[in-house]
């Protein structure tokens, strides 16, 4: 199986190239992937869409490089989760973003100094499940909730899941499939 990776930070690219024997790590960004159309059968886009500049461009690029029957696994933070895993703070995601950064700083959890790739919460892209579906469908994908798939034969558990999904889970995990031939 051939696997390729892309990373924006040159320091991390160098580190990965030392760890991975086959040099398949490319320095670049996900908004402009350096791969031909329909290059991949599968994309793993785990825990990164919140950090990019333009999530819609990323999804359009993913659509472009996926083969017609290709799939993509993607996870993204829940906008209204009761606990934020990036900053390790309770209830910050319930605040308006202009207040959230101050709350994070007040609790001593800010990450904007002393490192690379560090963002304020207001610079990150969190979505509700419905918001993400709207975005992904606008880019030509159908979206399947992986947790819901696991509960296919458990109607009571599915109902409970629907009730708690908007705020309980820290992130959502979805499988994307191409639904049309052009975007």
mmCIF file with all atom_site columns, N, CA, C and O in Angstrom, residues 19-39:
data_model
loop_
_atom_site.group_PDB
_atom_site.id
_atom_site.type_symbol
_atom_site.label_atom_id
_atom_site.label_alt_id
_atom_site.label_comp_id
_atom_site.label_asym_id
_atom_site.label_entity_id
_atom_site.label_seq_id
_atom_site.pdbx_PDB_ins_code
_atom_site.Cartn_x
_atom_site.Cartn_y
_atom_site.Cartn_z
_atom_site.occupancy
_atom_site.B_iso_or_equiv
_atom_site.pdbx_formal_charge
_atom_site.auth_seq_id
_atom_site.auth_comp_id
_atom_site.auth_asym_id
_atom_site.auth_atom_id
_atom_site.pdbx_PDB_model_num
ATOM 1  N N  . UNK A 1 19 ? 11.681 9.763  10.665  1.00 0.00 ? 19 UNK A N  1
ATOM 2  C CA . UNK A 1 19 ? 10.968 8.648  11.285  1.00 0.00 ? 19 UNK A CA 1
ATOM 3  C C  . UNK A 1 19 ? 10.398 7.658  10.278  1.00 0.00 ? 19 UNK A C  1
ATOM 4  O O  . UNK A 1 19 ? 10.238 6.484  10.584  1.00 0.00 ? 19 UNK A O  1
ATOM 5  N N  . UNK A 1 20 ? 10.051 8.145  9.106   1.00 0.00 ? 20 UNK A N  1
ATOM 6  C CA . UNK A 1 20 ? 9.406  7.295  8.100   1.00 0.00 ? 20 UNK A CA 1
ATOM 7  C C  . UNK A 1 20 ? 10.438 6.934  7.046   1.00 0.00 ? 20 UNK A C  1
ATOM 8  O O  . UNK A 1 20 ? 10.981 7.814  6.379   1.00 0.00 ? 20 UNK A O  1
ATOM 9  N N  . UNK A 1 21 ? 10.715 5.638  6.882   1.00 0.00 ? 21 UNK A N  1
ATOM 10 C CA . UNK A 1 21 ? 11.789 5.238  5.977   1.00 0.00 ? 21 UNK A CA 1
ATOM 11 C C  . UNK A 1 21 ? 11.545 5.610  4.513   1.00 0.00 ? 21 UNK A C  1
ATOM 12 O O  . UNK A 1 21 ? 12.470 5.928  3.788   1.00 0.00 ? 21 UNK A O  1
ATOM 13 N N  . UNK A 1 22 ? 10.312 5.588  4.081   1.00 0.00 ? 22 UNK A N  1
ATOM 14 C CA . UNK A 1 22 ? 10.011 5.947  2.703   1.00 0.00 ? 22 UNK A CA 1
ATOM 15 C C  . UNK A 1 22 ? 9.633  7.418  2.689   1.00 0.00 ? 22 UNK A C  1
ATOM 16 O O  . UNK A 1 22 ? 8.713  7.841  3.380   1.00 0.00 ? 22 UNK A O  1
ATOM 17 N N  . UNK A 1 23 ? 10.354 8.195  1.918   1.00 0.00 ? 23 UNK A N  1
ATOM 18 C CA . UNK A 1 23 ? 10.168 9.634  1.908   1.00 0.00 ? 23 UNK A CA 1
ATOM 19 C C  . UNK A 1 23 ? 8.922  10.021 1.101   1.00 0.00 ? 23 UNK A C  1
ATOM 20 O O  . UNK A 1 23 ? 9.003  10.357 -0.063  1.00 0.00 ? 23 UNK A O  1
ATOM 21 N N  . UNK A 1 24 ? 7.782  9.963  1.740   1.00 0.00 ? 24 UNK A N  1
ATOM 22 C CA . UNK A 1 24 ? 6.513  10.291 1.072   1.00 0.00 ? 24 UNK A CA 1
ATOM 23 C C  . UNK A 1 24 ? 5.805  11.450 1.763   1.00 0.00 ? 24 UNK A C  1
ATOM 24 O O  . UNK A 1 24 ? 4.616  11.611 1.612   1.00 0.00 ? 24 UNK A O  1
ATOM 25 N N  . UNK A 1 25 ? 6.557  12.220 2.536   1.00 0.00 ? 25 UNK A N  1
ATOM 26 C CA . UNK A 1 25 ? 5.989  13.376 3.216   1.00 0.00 ? 25 UNK A CA 1
ATOM 27 C C  . UNK A 1 25 ? 6.320  14.615 2.397   1.00 0.00 ? 25 UNK A C  1
ATOM 28 O O  . UNK A 1 25 ? 7.468  14.875 2.082   1.00 0.00 ? 25 UNK A O  1
ATOM 29 N N  . UNK A 1 26 ? 5.291  15.376 2.050   1.00 0.00 ? 26 UNK A N  1
ATOM 30 C CA . UNK A 1 26 ? 5.459  16.575 1.240   1.00 0.00 ? 26 UNK A CA 1
ATOM 31 C C  . UNK A 1 26 ? 5.179  17.799 2.101   1.00 0.00 ? 26 UNK A C  1
ATOM 32 O O  . UNK A 1 26 ? 4.226  17.812 2.865   1.00 0.00 ? 26 UNK A O  1
ATOM 33 N N  . UNK A 1 27 ? 6.019  18.807 1.943   1.00 0.00 ? 27 UNK A N  1
ATOM 34 C CA . UNK A 1 27 ? 5.741  20.071 2.610   1.00 0.00 ? 27 UNK A CA 1
ATOM 35 C C  . UNK A 1 27 ? 4.751  20.838 1.741   1.00 0.00 ? 27 UNK A C  1
ATOM 36 O O  . UNK A 1 27 ? 4.970  21.034 0.550   1.00 0.00 ? 27 UNK A O  1
ATOM 37 N N  . UNK A 1 28 ? 3.649  21.237 2.339   1.00 0.00 ? 28 UNK A N  1
ATOM 38 C CA . UNK A 1 28 ? 2.630  21.974 1.595   1.00 0.00 ? 28 UNK A CA 1
ATOM 39 C C  . UNK A 1 28 ? 1.395  22.144 2.434   1.00 0.00 ? 28 UNK A C  1
ATOM 40 O O  . UNK A 1 28 ? 1.379  21.807 3.606   1.00 0.00 ? 28 UNK A O  1
ATOM 41 N N  . UNK A 1 29 ? 0.346  22.672 1.812   1.00 0.00 ? 29 UNK A N  1
ATOM 42 C CA . UNK A 1 29 ? -0.888 22.840 2.568   1.00 0.00 ? 29 UNK A CA 1
ATOM 43 C C  . UNK A 1 29 ? -2.033 22.110 1.889   1.00 0.00 ? 29 UNK A C  1
ATOM 44 O O  . UNK A 1 29 ? -2.006 21.846 0.693   1.00 0.00 ? 29 UNK A O  1
ATOM 45 N N  . UNK A 1 30 ? -3.032 21.816 2.671   1.00 0.00 ? 30 UNK A N  1
ATOM 46 C CA . UNK A 1 30 ? -4.147 21.003 2.194   1.00 0.00 ? 30 UNK A CA 1
ATOM 47 C C  . UNK A 1 30 ? -5.101 21.776 1.295   1.00 0.00 ? 30 UNK A C  1
ATOM 48 O O  . UNK A 1 30 ? -5.952 21.179 0.641   1.00 0.00 ? 30 UNK A O  1
ATOM 49 N N  . UNK A 1 31 ? -4.965 23.089 1.231   1.00 0.00 ? 31 UNK A N  1
ATOM 50 C CA . UNK A 1 31 ? -5.804 23.889 0.353   1.00 0.00 ? 31 UNK A CA 1
ATOM 51 C C  . UNK A 1 31 ? -5.379 23.798 -1.112  1.00 0.00 ? 31 UNK A C  1
ATOM 52 O O  . UNK A 1 31 ? -6.161 24.091 -2.007  1.00 0.00 ? 31 UNK A O  1
ATOM 53 N N  . UNK A 1 32 ? -4.136 23.409 -1.339  1.00 0.00 ? 32 UNK A N  1
ATOM 54 C CA . UNK A 1 32 ? -3.622 23.243 -2.714  1.00 0.00 ? 32 UNK A CA 1
ATOM 55 C C  . UNK A 1 32 ? -2.753 21.986 -2.747  1.00 0.00 ? 32 UNK A C  1
ATOM 56 O O  . UNK A 1 32 ? -1.528 22.073 -2.684  1.00 0.00 ? 32 UNK A O  1
ATOM 57 N N  . UNK A 1 33 ? -3.380 20.848 -2.831  1.00 0.00 ? 33 UNK A N  1
ATOM 58 C CA . UNK A 1 33 ? -2.662 19.572 -2.797  1.00 0.00 ? 33 UNK A CA 1
ATOM 59 C C  . UNK A 1 33 ? -1.842 19.375 -4.070  1.00 0.00 ? 33 UNK A C  1
ATOM 60 O O  . UNK A 1 33 ? -2.340 19.619 -5.168  1.00 0.00 ? 33 UNK A O  1
ATOM 61 N N  . UNK A 1 34 ? -0.607 18.925 -3.918  1.00 0.00 ? 34 UNK A N  1
ATOM 62 C CA . UNK A 1 34 ? 0.279  18.763 -5.071  1.00 0.00 ? 34 UNK A CA 1
ATOM 63 C C  . UNK A 1 34 ? 0.132  17.400 -5.769  1.00 0.00 ? 34 UNK A C  1
ATOM 64 O O  . UNK A 1 34 ? 1.123  16.787 -6.164  1.00 0.00 ? 34 UNK A O  1
ATOM 65 N N  . UNK A 1 35 ? -1.088 16.926 -5.903  1.00 0.00 ? 35 UNK A N  1
ATOM 66 C CA . UNK A 1 35 ? -1.338 15.616 -6.495  1.00 0.00 ? 35 UNK A CA 1
ATOM 67 C C  . UNK A 1 35 ? -2.311 15.767 -7.663  1.00 0.00 ? 35 UNK A C  1
ATOM 68 O O  . UNK A 1 35 ? -3.190 16.629 -7.639  1.00 0.00 ? 35 UNK A O  1
ATOM 69 N N  . UNK A 1 36 ? -2.189 14.894 -8.658  1.00 0.00 ? 36 UNK A N  1
ATOM 70 C CA . UNK A 1 36 ? -3.118 14.953 -9.794  1.00 0.00 ? 36 UNK A CA 1
ATOM 71 C C  . UNK A 1 36 ? -4.548 14.574 -9.385  1.00 0.00 ? 36 UNK A C  1
ATOM 72 O O  . UNK A 1 36 ? -4.770 13.945 -8.352  1.00 0.00 ? 36 UNK A O  1
ATOM 73 N N  . UNK A 1 37 ? -5.498 14.945 -10.222 1.00 0.00 ? 37 UNK A N  1
ATOM 74 C CA . UNK A 1 37 ? -6.897 14.576 -10.009 1.00 0.00 ? 37 UNK A CA 1
ATOM 75 C C  . UNK A 1 37 ? -7.024 13.063 -9.867  1.00 0.00 ? 37 UNK A C  1
ATOM 76 O O  . UNK A 1 37 ? -6.322 12.310 -10.549 1.00 0.00 ? 37 UNK A O  1
ATOM 77 N N  . UNK A 1 38 ? -7.933 12.651 -8.989  1.00 0.00 ? 38 UNK A N  1
ATOM 78 C CA . UNK A 1 38 ? -8.303 11.251 -8.804  1.00 0.00 ? 38 UNK A CA 1
ATOM 79 C C  . UNK A 1 38 ? -7.109 10.349 -8.502  1.00 0.00 ? 38 UNK A C  1
ATOM 80 O O  . UNK A 1 38 ? -7.012 9.223  -8.966  1.00 0.00 ? 38 UNK A O  1
ATOM 81 N N  . UNK A 1 39 ? -6.195 10.835 -7.668  1.00 0.00 ? 39 UNK A N  1
ATOM 82 C CA . UNK A 1 39 ? -4.967 10.104 -7.329  1.00 0.00 ? 39 UNK A CA 1
ATOM 83 C C  . UNK A 1 39 ? -5.137 9.059  -6.234  1.00 0.00 ? 39 UNK A C  1
ATOM 84 O O  . UNK A 1 39 ? -4.336 8.137  -6.135  1.00 0.00 ? 39 UNK A O  1
#
